[in-house]
């Protein structure tokens, strides 16, 4: 779009190699930095002012790890938001786009709409994403001019550093004869390809013009079972491997086993994805396999 972009990541999970292509663009600059270090963030950004918008995506993305140690999501999922806002206030940066999650909803029967409630998350990660949304809406009362809260479903695609496809491929690399799957395989969620997620976020940024814009982003067609993912990964990566389900309806404590997203709000603005949830998964499996070669 011709914007100047400063990318910041502490490389805890992010990888420099993923930025090789972006790095060749003269409008892009990358800095390894912990955004919880407000002073360092302010020092980095001050010479580049005026900055129009912060796209805040830094977080702990390993929900299971956050379940074992609540400090992880406090520091990486909530305080990153808190501290990014602090730096923004110091520098008078007026707009934020935030990567939120279906995890803020907790467990509900039926499809999740943007006004579904009560919001009772069942993971530390979901709790800290919900708190992040809250601190952003509070900042709108103080210094922020506009915010976009994008509630992602499960996102898949190339360059994954975590997630179900990444985990299955990792397990099969360690043991090509058997794939262990947490739960009974009936967990069922919508999966969106990362390319479509980026497209939807840019679309919202350009088209949703309220002071507070909050939207579910999801594929139009359905959801995908863990069984479908396991069978597809085995077919592509280790044909003949047996799949062993550990049993139980959820993968781990804090997992929401089934959900569906209503996307009418986003669709009413004019954005629809091209891939179904199953197609996004199949494409991501091939991309991740290619990335391993
Ligand atoms: N992938 C999904 O299915 C999904 C679903 C819902 C929401 N999200 C959200 O989308 C965003 C991106 O997630 P992702 O899946 O690309 O995961 P990711 O781990 O690849 O990206 C998060 C990045 O944040 C960086 N980071 C963490 N703490 C930091 C800190 N203190 N300072 C600077 N950088 C820091 C990590 O190194 C990593 O590169 C996250 O906010 C995540 O919570 C992802």
Coordinates of C-alpha atoms and ligand atoms in Angstrom, one line a residue:
X1 CA 0.0 0.0 0.0
X2 CA 3.1 2.3 0.0
X3 CA 3.1 2.7 3.8
X4 CA 6.3 2.8 5.8
X5 CA 6.4 -0.1 8.2
X6 CA 8.5 -0.7 11.3
X7 CA 8.3 -4.3 12.4
X8 CA 9.1 -5.1 16.0
X9 CA 9.4 -8.6 17.4
X10 CA 11.6 -10.0 20.3
X11 CA 12.0 -13.2 18.2
X12 CA 10.8 -15.4 21.0
X13 CA 8.7 -17.2 18.4
X14 CA 9.1 -15.1 15.3
X15 CA 12.0 -15.9 12.9
X16 CA 14.1 -13.4 11.0
X17 CA 14.1 -15.7 8.0
X18 CA 10.3 -15.1 7.6
X19 CA 11.1 -11.5 6.9
X20 CA 13.6 -12.1 4.1
X21 CA 11.1 -10.9 1.5
X22 CA 9.8 -8.0 3.5
X23 CA 13.4 -7.0 4.3
X24 CA 14.1 -6.2 0.7
X25 CA 11.4 -3.6 0.6
X26 CA 12.8 -0.1 1.3
X27 CA 9.6 0.9 3.1
X28 CA 10.2 -1.8 5.7
X29 CA 12.5 -1.7 8.7
X30 CA 12.8 -4.5 11.3
X31 CA 14.0 -4.1 14.9
X32 CA 14.4 -6.9 17.4
X33 CA 12.8 -5.6 20.6
X34 CA 10.7 -6.6 23.6
X35 CA 7.6 -4.4 23.5
X36 CA 7.3 -4.7 27.2
X37 CA 10.3 -2.4 27.3
X38 CA 8.3 0.8 26.9
X39 CA 11.4 3.1 26.9
X40 CA 13.1 1.1 24.2
X41 CA 9.9 1.1 22.1
X42 CA 9.5 4.8 22.5
X43 CA 13.1 5.5 21.5
X44 CA 12.8 3.3 18.4
X45 CA 9.6 4.9 17.2
X46 CA 10.2 8.6 18.2
X47 CA 12.5 9.4 15.2
X48 CA 9.9 7.9 12.8
X49 CA 7.0 10.1 14.0
X50 CA 4.3 10.8 12.9
X51 CA 3.2 7.2 13.0
X52 CA -0.5 6.7 12.1
X53 CA -1.3 3.2 13.4
X54 CA 0.1 0.4 15.5
X55 CA -0.8 -3.1 14.4
X56 CA -0.4 -5.0 17.6
X57 CA 0.0 -8.8 17.1
X58 CA 2.7 -9.6 19.7
X59 CA 1.4 -12.2 22.2
X60 CA 2.0 -15.7 23.6
X61 CA 0.6 -17.9 20.9
X62 CA 1.0 -21.2 22.8
X63 CA -2.3 -21.4 24.7
X64 CA -1.3 -24.7 26.4
X65 CA 2.0 -23.2 27.8
X66 CA 0.0 -20.3 29.1
X67 CA -2.3 -22.8 30.9
X68 CA 0.6 -24.2 32.8
X69 CA 2.1 -20.9 33.9
X70 CA -0.3 -18.0 34.2
X71 CA 2.6 -15.5 34.2
X72 CA 3.2 -16.3 30.5
X73 CA -0.1 -14.8 29.3
X74 CA 0.0 -12.0 31.9
X75 CA 3.4 -10.8 30.5
X76 CA 3.1 -11.7 26.8
X77 CA -0.6 -11.4 26.0
X78 CA -1.8 -8.7 28.4
X79 CA 1.2 -6.6 29.3
X80 CA 2.3 -6.4 25.7
X81 CA -1.0 -4.6 25.0
X82 CA -0.8 -2.5 28.1
X83 CA 2.8 -1.4 27.3
X84 CA 2.2 -0.9 23.6
X85 CA -0.6 1.5 24.5
X86 CA 1.7 3.3 27.0
X87 CA 4.2 3.9 24.3
X88 CA 1.5 5.0 21.9
X89 CA 0.2 7.5 24.5
X90 CA 3.7 8.9 25.0
X91 CA 4.1 9.4 21.3
X92 CA 0.5 10.4 20.5
X93 CA -0.1 7.6 18.1
X94 CA -3.8 7.7 17.5
X95 CA -4.9 4.3 16.0
X96 CA -4.5 0.6 16.9
X97 CA -5.4 -2.6 15.1
X98 CA -5.4 -5.5 17.6
X99 CA -5.2 -9.3 17.0
X100 CA -7.9 -10.7 19.4
X101 CA -9.3 -14.2 19.5
X102 CA -12.3 -16.4 19.6
X103 CA -10.9 -17.4 23.0
X104 CA -12.4 -14.2 24.6
X105 CA -15.9 -15.8 24.2
X106 CA -15.4 -18.9 26.3
X107 CA -17.9 -21.8 25.7
X108 CA -21.3 -21.1 24.2
X109 CA -23.9 -23.2 22.4
X110 CA -24.5 -22.0 18.9
X111 CA -22.5 -19.6 16.7
X112 CA -20.4 -16.9 18.2
X113 CA -21.6 -13.4 17.2
X114 CA -19.8 -10.2 18.1
X115 CA -22.5 -9.5 20.8
X116 CA -22.5 -13.0 22.2
X117 CA -22.2 -13.0 26.0
X118 CA -21.5 -13.3 28.8
X119 CA -17.8 -13.3 27.9
X120 CA -16.3 -15.9 30.2
X121 CA -13.0 -17.2 28.8
X122 CA -11.8 -20.7 29.8
X123 CA -8.1 -20.1 29.2
X124 CA -5.6 -17.7 30.6
X125 CA -4.8 -16.7 27.1
X126 CA -8.5 -15.9 26.4
X127 CA -8.7 -14.0 29.7
X128 CA -5.7 -11.8 28.8
X129 CA -7.0 -11.2 25.3
X130 CA -10.3 -10.1 26.8
X131 CA -8.4 -7.8 29.2
X132 CA -6.5 -6.4 26.3
X133 CA -9.7 -5.6 24.5
X134 CA -10.8 -3.8 27.7
X135 CA -7.7 -1.8 28.0
X136 CA -8.0 -0.7 24.4
X137 CA -11.6 0.4 24.7
X138 CA -10.6 2.3 27.9
X139 CA -7.8 4.0 26.0
X140 CA -10.4 5.2 23.5
X141 CA -11.7 7.4 26.3
X142 CA -8.3 8.9 26.9
X143 CA -6.1 9.3 23.9
X144 CA -6.9 6.8 21.2
X145 CA -8.8 8.1 18.2
X146 CA -9.8 4.8 16.6
X147 CA -9.4 1.0 17.3
X148 CA -10.0 -2.1 15.2
X149 CA -10.4 -5.3 17.3
X150 CA -10.1 -8.3 15.0
X151 CA -11.3 -11.6 16.6
X152 CA -9.4 -14.3 14.8
X153 CA -10.5 -17.9 14.6
X154 CA -7.8 -20.6 14.2
X155 CA -5.3 -19.3 11.7
X156 CA -3.2 -21.6 9.5
X157 CA -0.7 -21.1 6.7
X158 CA 2.9 -21.0 5.8
X159 CA 5.6 -20.0 8.3
X160 CA 3.7 -21.5 11.2
X161 CA 5.6 -21.6 14.5
X162 CA 2.8 -23.4 16.4
X163 CA -0.7 -24.8 16.1
X164 CA -2.3 -28.1 15.2
X165 CA -0.7 -28.7 11.8
X166 CA 2.7 -27.7 13.0
X167 CA 2.4 -30.0 16.0
X168 CA 1.2 -33.0 13.9
X169 CA 4.0 -32.6 11.4
X170 CA 6.5 -32.3 14.3
X171 CA 5.2 -35.5 15.9
X172 CA 5.3 -37.4 12.6
X173 CA 8.9 -36.2 12.0
X174 CA 9.8 -37.8 15.4
X175 CA 7.8 -40.9 14.8
X176 CA 6.6 -41.6 11.3
X177 CA 4.6 -44.7 12.3
X178 CA 2.1 -43.1 14.6
X179 CA 0.4 -39.8 15.2
X180 CA -0.9 -39.1 18.7
X181 CA -3.9 -36.8 18.7
X182 CA -5.1 -35.0 21.9
X183 CA -8.8 -35.6 22.5
X184 CA -11.1 -37.8 20.4
X185 CA -10.8 -36.0 17.1
X186 CA -14.3 -34.5 17.2
X187 CA -13.1 -31.0 18.2
X188 CA -14.4 -28.7 15.5
X189 CA -13.3 -25.1 14.8
X190 CA -13.2 -22.7 11.8
X191 CA -9.7 -22.4 10.3
X192 CA -8.8 -19.4 8.2
X193 CA -5.8 -19.1 5.9
X194 CA -3.3 -16.4 7.0
X195 CA -3.4 -14.8 3.5
X196 CA -7.1 -14.3 3.9
X197 CA -6.8 -13.0 7.4
X198 CA -4.3 -10.3 6.3
X199 CA -6.7 -9.4 3.5
X200 CA -9.6 -9.1 5.9
X201 CA -7.6 -7.0 8.4
X202 CA -6.6 -4.6 5.7
X203 CA -10.1 -4.5 4.4
X204 CA -11.5 -3.6 7.9
X205 CA -8.8 -1.0 8.4
X206 CA -9.8 0.7 5.2
X207 CA -13.6 0.2 5.4
X208 CA -14.7 0.1 9.0
X209 CA -14.7 3.6 10.2
X210 CA -16.4 3.6 13.7
X211 CA -14.3 4.8 16.6
X212 CA -14.4 1.2 17.9
X213 CA -14.6 -1.5 15.3
X214 CA -14.8 -5.1 16.5
X215 CA -15.3 -8.0 14.1
X216 CA -15.1 -11.7 13.9
X217 CA -13.0 -12.9 11.0
X218 CA -13.6 -16.4 9.7
X219 CA -14.1 -18.6 6.7
X220 CA -17.6 -18.7 5.3
X221 CA -18.0 -22.4 5.1
X222 CA -18.1 -24.3 8.3
X223 CA -15.5 -25.7 10.6
X224 CA -13.0 -28.5 10.5
X225 CA -12.6 -31.4 12.8
X226 CA -9.3 -32.4 14.3
X227 CA -9.9 -35.9 12.8
X228 CA -10.0 -34.3 9.3
X229 CA -6.7 -32.5 10.0
X230 CA -5.0 -35.6 11.4
X231 CA -6.1 -37.7 8.4
X232 CA -5.1 -35.0 5.9
X233 CA -1.6 -34.6 7.5
X234 CA -1.0 -38.3 7.6
X235 CA -2.1 -38.7 4.0
X236 CA 0.3 -36.0 2.9
X237 CA 3.2 -36.5 5.3
X238 CA 3.3 -40.1 6.4
X239 CA 0.9 -42.3 4.5
X240 CA 0.2 -45.5 6.4
X241 CA 0.9 -44.0 9.9
X242 CA -1.7 -45.0 12.4
X243 CA -3.6 -42.3 14.3
X244 CA -4.0 -42.7 18.0
X245 CA -6.6 -40.5 19.8
X246 CA -5.9 -39.9 23.5
X247 CA -9.7 -39.6 24.1
X248 CA -12.0 -37.0 25.8
X249 CA -13.9 -34.3 24.1
X250 CA -11.2 -31.6 24.5
X251 CA -7.5 -31.5 23.7
X252 CA -6.3 -29.9 26.9
X253 CA -7.6 -27.8 29.8
X254 CA -8.6 -24.4 28.4
X255 CA -9.3 -25.8 24.9
X256 CA -12.8 -24.8 23.6
X257 CA -13.6 -28.0 21.7
X258 CA -16.2 -26.7 19.3
X259 CA -17.2 -23.3 18.0
X260 CA -18.5 -21.6 15.0
X261 CA -18.3 -17.9 14.1
X262 CA -21.0 -15.7 12.7
X263 CA -19.4 -13.4 10.1
X264 CA -22.5 -11.4 8.9
X265 CA -21.0 -8.2 10.4
X266 CA -17.9 -8.5 8.3
X267 CA -19.8 -9.7 5.2
X268 CA -22.2 -6.8 5.4
X269 CA -19.2 -4.5 4.8
X270 CA -18.4 -6.5 1.7
X271 CA -15.6 -9.0 2.6
X272 CA -15.9 -12.7 2.1
X273 CA -13.1 -15.3 2.1
X274 CA -12.5 -17.6 -0.9
X275 CA -11.4 -20.7 0.9
X276 CA -13.6 -22.9 3.1
X277 CA -12.2 -24.0 6.5
X278 CA -11.2 -27.5 5.1
X279 CA -9.6 -25.9 2.0
X280 CA -7.6 -23.5 4.2
X281 CA -6.3 -26.5 6.3
X282 CA -5.4 -28.6 3.2
X283 CA -3.5 -25.6 1.7
X284 CA -1.7 -25.0 4.9
X285 CA -0.6 -28.6 5.3
X286 CA 1.0 -28.5 1.8
X287 CA 2.7 -25.1 2.6
X288 CA 4.1 -26.3 5.9
X289 CA 5.4 -29.5 4.3
X290 CA 7.1 -27.4 1.6
X291 CA 8.6 -25.2 4.3
X292 CA 10.2 -28.2 5.9
X293 CA 12.0 -29.3 2.8
Ligands
LIG1 N1 -2.7 -18.3 15.0 C1 -3.9 -18.3 15.5 O1 -4.6 -19.3 15.3 C2 -4.4 -17.1 16.3 C3 -5.7 -17.1 16.7 C4 -6.2 -16.1 17.4 C5 -5.4 -15.0 17.7 N2 -4.1 -15.0 17.3 C6 -3.3 -13.9 17.6 O2 -2.6 -13.4 16.5 C7 -1.3 -12.8 16.8 C8 -0.3 -13.4 16.0 O3 -0.2 -14.8 16.3 P1 0.6 -15.9 15.5 O4 -0.3 -17.1 15.4 O5 1.2 -15.3 14.3 O6 1.7 -16.3 16.5 P2 3.2 -16.0 16.6 O7 3.8 -16.5 17.8 O8 3.9 -16.4 15.3 O9 3.3 -14.4 16.6 C9 3.4 -13.6 17.8 C10 4.7 -12.9 17.8 O10 4.8 -12.1 19.0 C11 6.2 -12.1 19.3 N3 6.3 -11.6 20.7 C12 5.8 -12.2 21.8 N4 6.0 -11.5 22.9 C13 6.7 -10.4 22.5 C14 7.2 -9.2 23.1 N5 7.1 -9.1 24.5 N6 7.8 -8.3 22.4 C15 7.9 -8.4 21.0 N7 7.4 -9.5 20.4 C16 6.8 -10.4 21.1 C17 6.7 -13.5 19.1 O11 8.0 -13.6 18.9 C18 5.9 -13.9 17.8 O12 6.7 -13.6 16.7 C19 -1.2 -13.1 18.3 O13 -1.6 -11.9 19.0 C20 -2.1 -14.2 18.6 O14 -2.6 -14.2 19.9 C21 -3.6 -16.0 16.6

